[in-house]
mmCIF file of C-alpha atoms in Angstrom:
data_model
loop_
_atom_site.group_PDB
_atom_site.id
_atom_site.type_symbol
_atom_site.label_atom_id
_atom_site.label_comp_id
_atom_site.label_asym_id
_atom_site.label_seq_id
_atom_site.Cartn_x
_atom_site.Cartn_y
_atom_site.Cartn_z
ATOM 1 C CA UNK A 1 80.927 36.903 11.801
ATOM 2 C CA UNK A 2 78.785 33.824 12.426
ATOM 3 C CA UNK A 3 79.808 31.874 15.526
ATOM 4 C CA UNK A 4 79.666 28.338 14.124
ATOM 5 C CA UNK A 5 80.780 26.782 17.389
ATOM 6 C CA UNK A 6 77.845 28.401 19.142
ATOM 7 C CA UNK A 7 75.402 27.340 16.419
ATOM 8 C CA UNK A 8 76.505 23.708 16.606
ATOM 9 C CA UNK A 9 76.184 23.659 20.408
ATOM 10 C CA UNK A 10 72.763 25.305 20.604
ATOM 11 C CA UNK A 11 69.709 23.271 19.705
ATOM 12 C CA UNK A 12 66.158 23.613 18.506
ATOM 13 C CA UNK A 13 63.631 20.933 19.502
ATOM 14 C CA UNK A 14 60.290 20.482 17.793
ATOM 15 C CA UNK A 15 57.743 17.765 17.142
ATOM 16 C CA UNK A 16 58.057 15.999 13.807
ATOM 17 C CA UNK A 17 55.003 17.807 12.480
ATOM 18 C CA UNK A 18 56.400 21.220 13.449
ATOM 19 C CA UNK A 19 59.515 20.516 11.366
ATOM 20 C CA UNK A 20 57.711 18.936 8.423
ATOM 21 C CA UNK A 21 58.497 21.940 6.237
ATOM 22 C CA UNK A 22 62.221 21.302 6.614
ATOM 23 C CA UNK A 23 62.368 17.504 6.878
ATOM 24 C CA UNK A 24 60.704 15.015 4.544
ATOM 25 C CA UNK A 25 58.011 13.449 6.746
ATOM 26 C CA UNK A 26 55.789 10.533 5.758
ATOM 27 C CA UNK A 27 53.506 8.796 8.273
ATOM 28 C CA UNK A 28 51.552 9.351 11.461
ATOM 29 C CA UNK A 29 53.539 10.451 14.529
ATOM 30 C CA UNK A 30 52.090 11.959 17.682
ATOM 31 C CA UNK A 31 53.309 14.950 19.685
ATOM 32 C CA UNK A 32 55.694 12.830 21.775
ATOM 33 C CA UNK A 33 57.953 12.335 18.723
ATOM 34 C CA UNK A 34 60.654 14.980 18.983
ATOM 35 C CA UNK A 35 63.467 15.976 16.612
ATOM 36 C CA UNK A 36 66.297 18.059 18.075
ATOM 37 C CA UNK A 37 68.825 19.687 15.724
ATOM 38 C CA UNK A 38 71.675 22.079 16.339
ATOM 39 C CA UNK A 39 71.090 25.563 14.960
ATOM 40 C CA UNK A 40 73.891 24.912 12.455
ATOM 41 C CA UNK A 41 72.279 21.716 11.188
ATOM 42 C CA UNK A 42 68.829 23.301 11.118
ATOM 43 C CA UNK A 43 70.157 25.894 8.669
ATOM 44 C CA UNK A 44 71.846 23.191 6.573
ATOM 45 C CA UNK A 45 68.599 21.237 6.405
ATOM 46 C CA UNK A 46 66.694 24.326 5.258
ATOM 47 C CA UNK A 47 69.216 24.926 2.454
ATOM 48 C CA UNK A 48 69.392 21.268 1.418
ATOM 49 C CA UNK A 49 73.047 20.594 2.229
ATOM 50 C CA UNK A 50 71.835 18.039 4.770
ATOM 51 C CA UNK A 51 68.721 15.944 4.108
ATOM 52 C CA UNK A 52 66.637 14.167 6.751
ATOM 53 C CA UNK A 53 63.852 11.804 5.680
ATOM 54 C CA UNK A 54 61.563 10.383 8.370
ATOM 55 C CA UNK A 55 58.917 7.806 7.531
ATOM 56 C CA UNK A 56 56.705 5.353 9.315
ATOM 57 C CA UNK A 57 57.551 1.664 8.898
ATOM 58 C CA UNK A 58 54.821 -0.999 8.957
ATOM 59 C CA UNK A 59 51.259 -1.144 10.331
ATOM 60 C CA UNK A 60 48.662 1.566 10.771
ATOM 61 C CA UNK A 61 49.330 2.490 14.385
ATOM 62 C CA UNK A 62 50.218 6.010 15.474
ATOM 63 C CA UNK A 63 53.902 6.130 16.444
ATOM 64 C CA UNK A 64 54.789 7.563 19.873
ATOM 65 C CA UNK A 65 57.823 8.205 22.077
ATOM 66 C CA UNK A 66 60.559 8.784 19.513
ATOM 67 C CA UNK A 67 63.432 11.105 20.384
ATOM 68 C CA UNK A 68 66.027 11.992 17.752
ATOM 69 C CA UNK A 69 68.929 14.373 18.362
ATOM 70 C CA UNK A 70 71.498 15.269 15.682
ATOM 71 C CA UNK A 71 74.340 17.739 16.130
ATOM 72 C CA UNK A 72 75.721 17.981 12.597
ATOM 73 C CA UNK A 73 76.335 16.156 9.306
ATOM 74 C CA UNK A 74 76.227 16.628 5.555
ATOM 75 C CA UNK A 75 74.616 14.167 3.150
ATOM 76 C CA UNK A 76 71.333 12.314 3.635
ATOM 77 C CA UNK A 77 69.826 10.216 6.428
ATOM 78 C CA UNK A 78 66.598 8.237 6.041
ATOM 79 C CA UNK A 79 64.977 7.046 9.289
ATOM 80 C CA UNK A 80 62.197 4.443 9.086
ATOM 81 C CA UNK A 81 60.354 4.108 12.399
ATOM 82 C CA UNK A 82 58.093 1.280 13.559
ATOM 83 C CA UNK A 83 57.663 2.284 17.211
ATOM 84 C CA UNK A 84 59.387 3.920 20.175
ATOM 85 C CA UNK A 85 63.148 4.512 20.152
ATOM 86 C CA UNK A 86 66.004 7.005 20.397
ATOM 87 C CA UNK A 87 68.759 8.259 18.116
ATOM 88 C CA UNK A 88 71.694 10.470 19.157
ATOM 89 C CA UNK A 89 74.165 11.552 16.457
ATOM 90 C CA UNK A 90 77.135 13.789 17.232
ATOM 91 C CA UNK A 91 78.918 16.309 15.015
ATOM 92 C CA UNK A 92 79.805 14.096 12.064
ATOM 93 C CA UNK A 93 81.104 14.524 8.532
ATOM 94 C CA UNK A 94 79.386 13.102 5.468
ATOM 95 C CA UNK A 95 76.702 10.564 6.335
ATOM 96 C CA UNK A 96 74.574 8.549 3.941
ATOM 97 C CA UNK A 97 72.531 6.174 6.101
ATOM 98 C CA UNK A 98 69.332 4.142 6.103
ATOM 99 C CA UNK A 99 68.302 3.717 9.750
ATOM 100 C CA UNK A 100 65.541 1.388 10.978
ATOM 101 C CA UNK A 101 64.203 2.102 14.484
ATOM 102 C CA UNK A 102 61.669 0.458 16.775
ATOM 103 C CA UNK A 103 60.849 -1.678 19.829
ATOM 104 C CA UNK A 104 62.888 0.525 22.194
ATOM 105 C CA UNK A 105 65.746 0.620 19.713
ATOM 106 C CA UNK A 106 68.615 2.964 20.526
ATOM 107 C CA UNK A 107 71.321 4.261 18.194
ATOM 108 C CA UNK A 108 74.270 6.435 19.238
ATOM 109 C CA UNK A 109 76.852 7.702 16.742
ATOM 110 C CA UNK A 110 79.940 9.477 18.063
ATOM 111 C CA UNK A 111 81.684 12.633 16.911
ATOM 112 C CA UNK A 112 83.522 12.690 13.592
ATOM 113 C CA UNK A 113 82.043 9.536 12.041
ATOM 114 C CA UNK A 114 81.587 9.278 8.272
ATOM 115 C CA UNK A 115 79.539 6.870 6.168
ATOM 116 C CA UNK A 116 79.214 6.333 2.410
ATOM 117 C CA UNK A 117 76.131 4.134 2.665
ATOM 118 C CA UNK A 118 74.980 1.857 5.488
ATOM 119 C CA UNK A 119 71.807 0.263 6.783
ATOM 120 C CA UNK A 120 71.587 0.264 10.561
ATOM 121 C CA UNK A 121 68.799 -1.788 12.144
ATOM 122 C CA UNK A 122 68.186 -0.596 15.717
ATOM 123 C CA UNK A 123 65.036 -2.626 16.361
ATOM 124 C CA UNK A 124 64.823 -4.311 19.789
ATOM 125 C CA UNK A 125 68.514 -3.473 20.092
ATOM 126 C CA UNK A 126 71.057 -0.889 21.199
ATOM 127 C CA UNK A 127 73.756 0.082 18.689
ATOM 128 C CA UNK A 128 76.721 2.317 19.489
ATOM 129 C CA UNK A 129 79.349 3.683 17.110
ATOM 130 C CA UNK A 130 82.316 5.354 18.802
ATOM 131 C CA UNK A 131 83.972 8.563 17.635
ATOM 132 C CA UNK A 132 85.784 8.790 14.294
ATOM 133 C CA UNK A 133 84.461 5.573 12.774
ATOM 134 C CA UNK A 134 84.481 5.194 8.988
ATOM 135 C CA UNK A 135 81.811 3.155 7.217
ATOM 136 C CA UNK A 136 82.068 2.325 3.532
ATOM 137 C CA UNK A 137 79.060 1.684 1.265
ATOM 138 C CA UNK A 138 76.571 -1.203 1.569
ATOM 139 C CA UNK A 139 77.520 -1.794 5.208
ATOM 140 C CA UNK A 140 74.894 -3.555 7.355
ATOM 141 C CA UNK A 141 74.732 -3.308 11.137
ATOM 142 C CA UNK A 142 72.030 -5.752 12.194
ATOM 143 C CA UNK A 143 71.109 -5.027 15.788
ATOM 144 C CA UNK A 144 68.621 -7.902 16.086
ATOM 145 C CA UNK A 145 67.201 -10.747 14.017
ATOM 146 C CA UNK A 146 63.844 -8.902 13.607
ATOM 147 C CA UNK A 147 61.996 -12.197 13.100
ATOM 148 C CA UNK A 148 61.453 -15.032 15.538
ATOM 149 C CA UNK A 149 63.349 -18.323 15.629
ATOM 150 C CA UNK A 150 61.159 -21.065 17.132
ATOM 151 C CA UNK A 151 62.494 -23.926 19.253
ATOM 152 C CA UNK A 152 60.152 -26.714 18.184
ATOM 153 C CA UNK A 153 60.825 -28.736 21.342
ATOM 154 C CA UNK A 154 58.936 -26.253 23.510
ATOM 155 C CA UNK A 155 57.449 -23.894 20.877
ATOM 156 C CA UNK A 156 59.252 -20.891 22.362
ATOM 157 C CA UNK A 157 60.863 -17.983 20.549
ATOM 158 C CA UNK A 158 64.565 -18.205 21.366
ATOM 159 C CA UNK A 159 65.866 -14.892 19.972
ATOM 160 C CA UNK A 160 63.508 -12.295 21.435
ATOM 161 C CA UNK A 161 65.912 -10.829 24.024
ATOM 162 C CA UNK A 162 67.086 -7.244 23.637
ATOM 163 C CA UNK A 163 70.396 -7.244 21.713
ATOM 164 C CA UNK A 164 73.435 -4.984 21.617
ATOM 165 C CA UNK A 165 76.127 -4.048 19.094
ATOM 166 C CA UNK A 166 79.118 -1.957 20.181
ATOM 167 C CA UNK A 167 81.660 -0.460 17.792
ATOM 168 C CA UNK A 168 84.436 1.401 19.589
ATOM 169 C CA UNK A 169 86.388 4.504 18.561
ATOM 170 C CA UNK A 170 88.220 4.705 15.221
ATOM 171 C CA UNK A 171 86.913 1.534 13.562
ATOM 172 C CA UNK A 172 86.811 1.097 9.775
ATOM 173 C CA UNK A 173 83.986 -1.043 8.344
ATOM 174 C CA UNK A 174 84.804 -1.962 4.750
ATOM 175 C CA UNK A 175 82.476 -2.227 1.787
ATOM 176 C CA UNK A 176 79.564 -4.663 2.331
ATOM 177 C CA UNK A 177 80.720 -5.577 5.823
ATOM 178 C CA UNK A 178 77.994 -7.011 8.069
ATOM 179 C CA UNK A 179 77.843 -6.876 11.869
ATOM 180 C CA UNK A 180 75.456 -9.363 13.512
ATOM 181 C CA UNK A 181 73.677 -8.970 16.888
ATOM 182 C CA UNK A 182 75.505 -9.055 20.238
ATOM 183 C CA UNK A 183 79.066 -8.379 19.109
ATOM 184 C CA UNK A 184 81.742 -5.853 20.094
ATOM 185 C CA UNK A 185 84.307 -4.421 17.681
ATOM 186 C CA UNK A 186 87.089 -2.895 19.762
ATOM 187 C CA UNK A 187 88.942 0.341 19.025
ATOM 188 C CA UNK A 188 91.215 0.953 16.072
ATOM 189 C CA UNK A 189 90.178 -2.191 14.211
ATOM 190 C CA UNK A 190 89.404 -2.878 10.560
ATOM 191 C CA UNK A 191 86.617 -5.084 9.203
ATOM 192 C CA UNK A 192 87.453 -6.078 5.628
ATOM 193 C CA UNK A 193 85.140 -5.851 2.625
ATOM 194 C CA UNK A 194 82.275 -8.382 2.501
ATOM 195 C CA UNK A 195 83.170 -9.729 5.950
ATOM 196 C CA UNK A 196 80.486 -11.021 8.331
ATOM 197 C CA UNK A 197 81.313 -10.392 11.983
ATOM 198 C CA UNK A 198 79.709 -13.002 14.236
ATOM 199 C CA UNK A 199 81.911 -12.683 17.342
ATOM 200 C CA UNK A 200 83.881 -9.980 19.163
ATOM 201 C CA UNK A 201 86.833 -8.298 17.453
ATOM 202 C CA UNK A 202 89.786 -7.341 19.651
ATOM 203 C CA UNK A 203 91.395 -3.905 19.442
ATOM 204 C CA UNK A 204 93.805 -3.021 16.628
ATOM 205 C CA UNK A 205 92.917 -6.109 14.585
ATOM 206 C CA UNK A 206 92.181 -6.713 10.901
ATOM 207 C CA UNK A 207 89.414 -9.261 10.312
ATOM 208 C CA UNK A 208 88.165 -10.655 7.010
ATOM 209 C CA UNK A 209 85.890 -13.407 5.725
ATOM 210 C CA UNK A 210 82.550 -14.989 6.528
ATOM 211 C CA UNK A 211 82.578 -15.590 9.398
ATOM 212 C CA UNK A 212 85.246 -12.949 9.981
ATOM 213 C CA UNK A 213 88.585 -14.110 11.372
ATOM 214 C CA UNK A 214 91.679 -12.217 12.479
ATOM 215 C CA UNK A 215 94.409 -12.151 9.822
ATOM 216 C CA UNK A 216 96.583 -9.434 11.343
ATOM 217 C CA UNK A 217 97.031 -7.911 14.796
ATOM 218 C CA UNK A 218 98.623 -4.667 16.011
ATOM 219 C CA UNK A 219 97.292 -2.676 13.027
ATOM 220 C CA UNK A 220 95.003 0.328 12.596
ATOM 221 C CA UNK A 221 94.143 2.741 9.791
ATOM 222 C CA UNK A 222 94.255 6.341 8.531
ATOM 223 C CA UNK A 223 91.769 8.136 6.279
ATOM 224 C CA UNK A 224 94.498 9.340 3.858
ATOM 225 C CA UNK A 225 96.346 6.406 2.328
ATOM 226 C CA UNK A 226 99.555 8.410 1.707
ATOM 227 C CA UNK A 227 100.216 9.519 5.297
ATOM 228 C CA UNK A 228 98.886 9.311 8.845
ATOM 229 C CA UNK A 229 96.620 12.277 9.553
ATOM 230 C CA UNK A 230 97.014 14.284 12.748
ATOM 231 C CA UNK A 231 93.759 13.088 14.282
ATOM 232 C CA UNK A 232 94.789 9.468 13.857
ATOM 233 C CA UNK A 233 98.257 10.222 15.228
ATOM 234 C CA UNK A 234 96.633 11.639 18.345
ATOM 235 C CA UNK A 235 94.352 8.620 18.746
ATOM 236 C CA UNK A 236 97.268 6.195 18.350
ATOM 237 C CA UNK A 237 99.460 8.188 20.770
ATOM 238 C CA UNK A 238 96.680 8.089 23.380
ATOM 239 C CA UNK A 239 96.733 4.314 23.045
ATOM 240 C CA UNK A 240 100.493 3.889 23.376
ATOM 241 C CA UNK A 241 101.468 3.928 19.715
ATOM 242 C CA UNK A 242 103.696 6.987 19.320
ATOM 243 C CA UNK A 243 105.601 7.550 16.086
#
């Protein structure tokens, strides 16, 4: 019998070019660009139950110093890379994601996350998704502005600092939700459909609108709508919300 636990906790690391037969690779990447997959995911990629597309984004330069590690998922991830950066994805469920990476960008996605369709821009920014987050379709996590804003008084770029977006454990981002740079969404919270988050969201809150505002506190969510699943019960109990 196949030991799946062992195969998800053992990894194979290769340069992008060495894995080009299994992943869809488009662009010039040097030998410092490494993709690390669990043995379980490597087999899924070879059979097509998980798809990884990697392509170069912008310019003609050779891309260096990219490190991507993925434990497990099903679905399809497209990663467009402009320059150096890191990605670390845990053992997740279904993921459909368009990831943009560059300028020391860093993306970390925790265990058990799912996503029906999101664009995540980790360019000149660090983005973290905690465990068991749920992202709907057309979600945008904008780690940085990507283009310069000029202060005409002194002709200086005012938005070039490295940015950060933190999404804590068990957060639900609704359809077409947008997270802007330098915000924190605390654990257990819900961001409603089409909402634009421009400031921090406190734990166990429901926010909606543009800009997003709190409309209800002391709430959280469960993947099934008919009952509270056991994983969510455990998370809530750990945070003082026993049934």
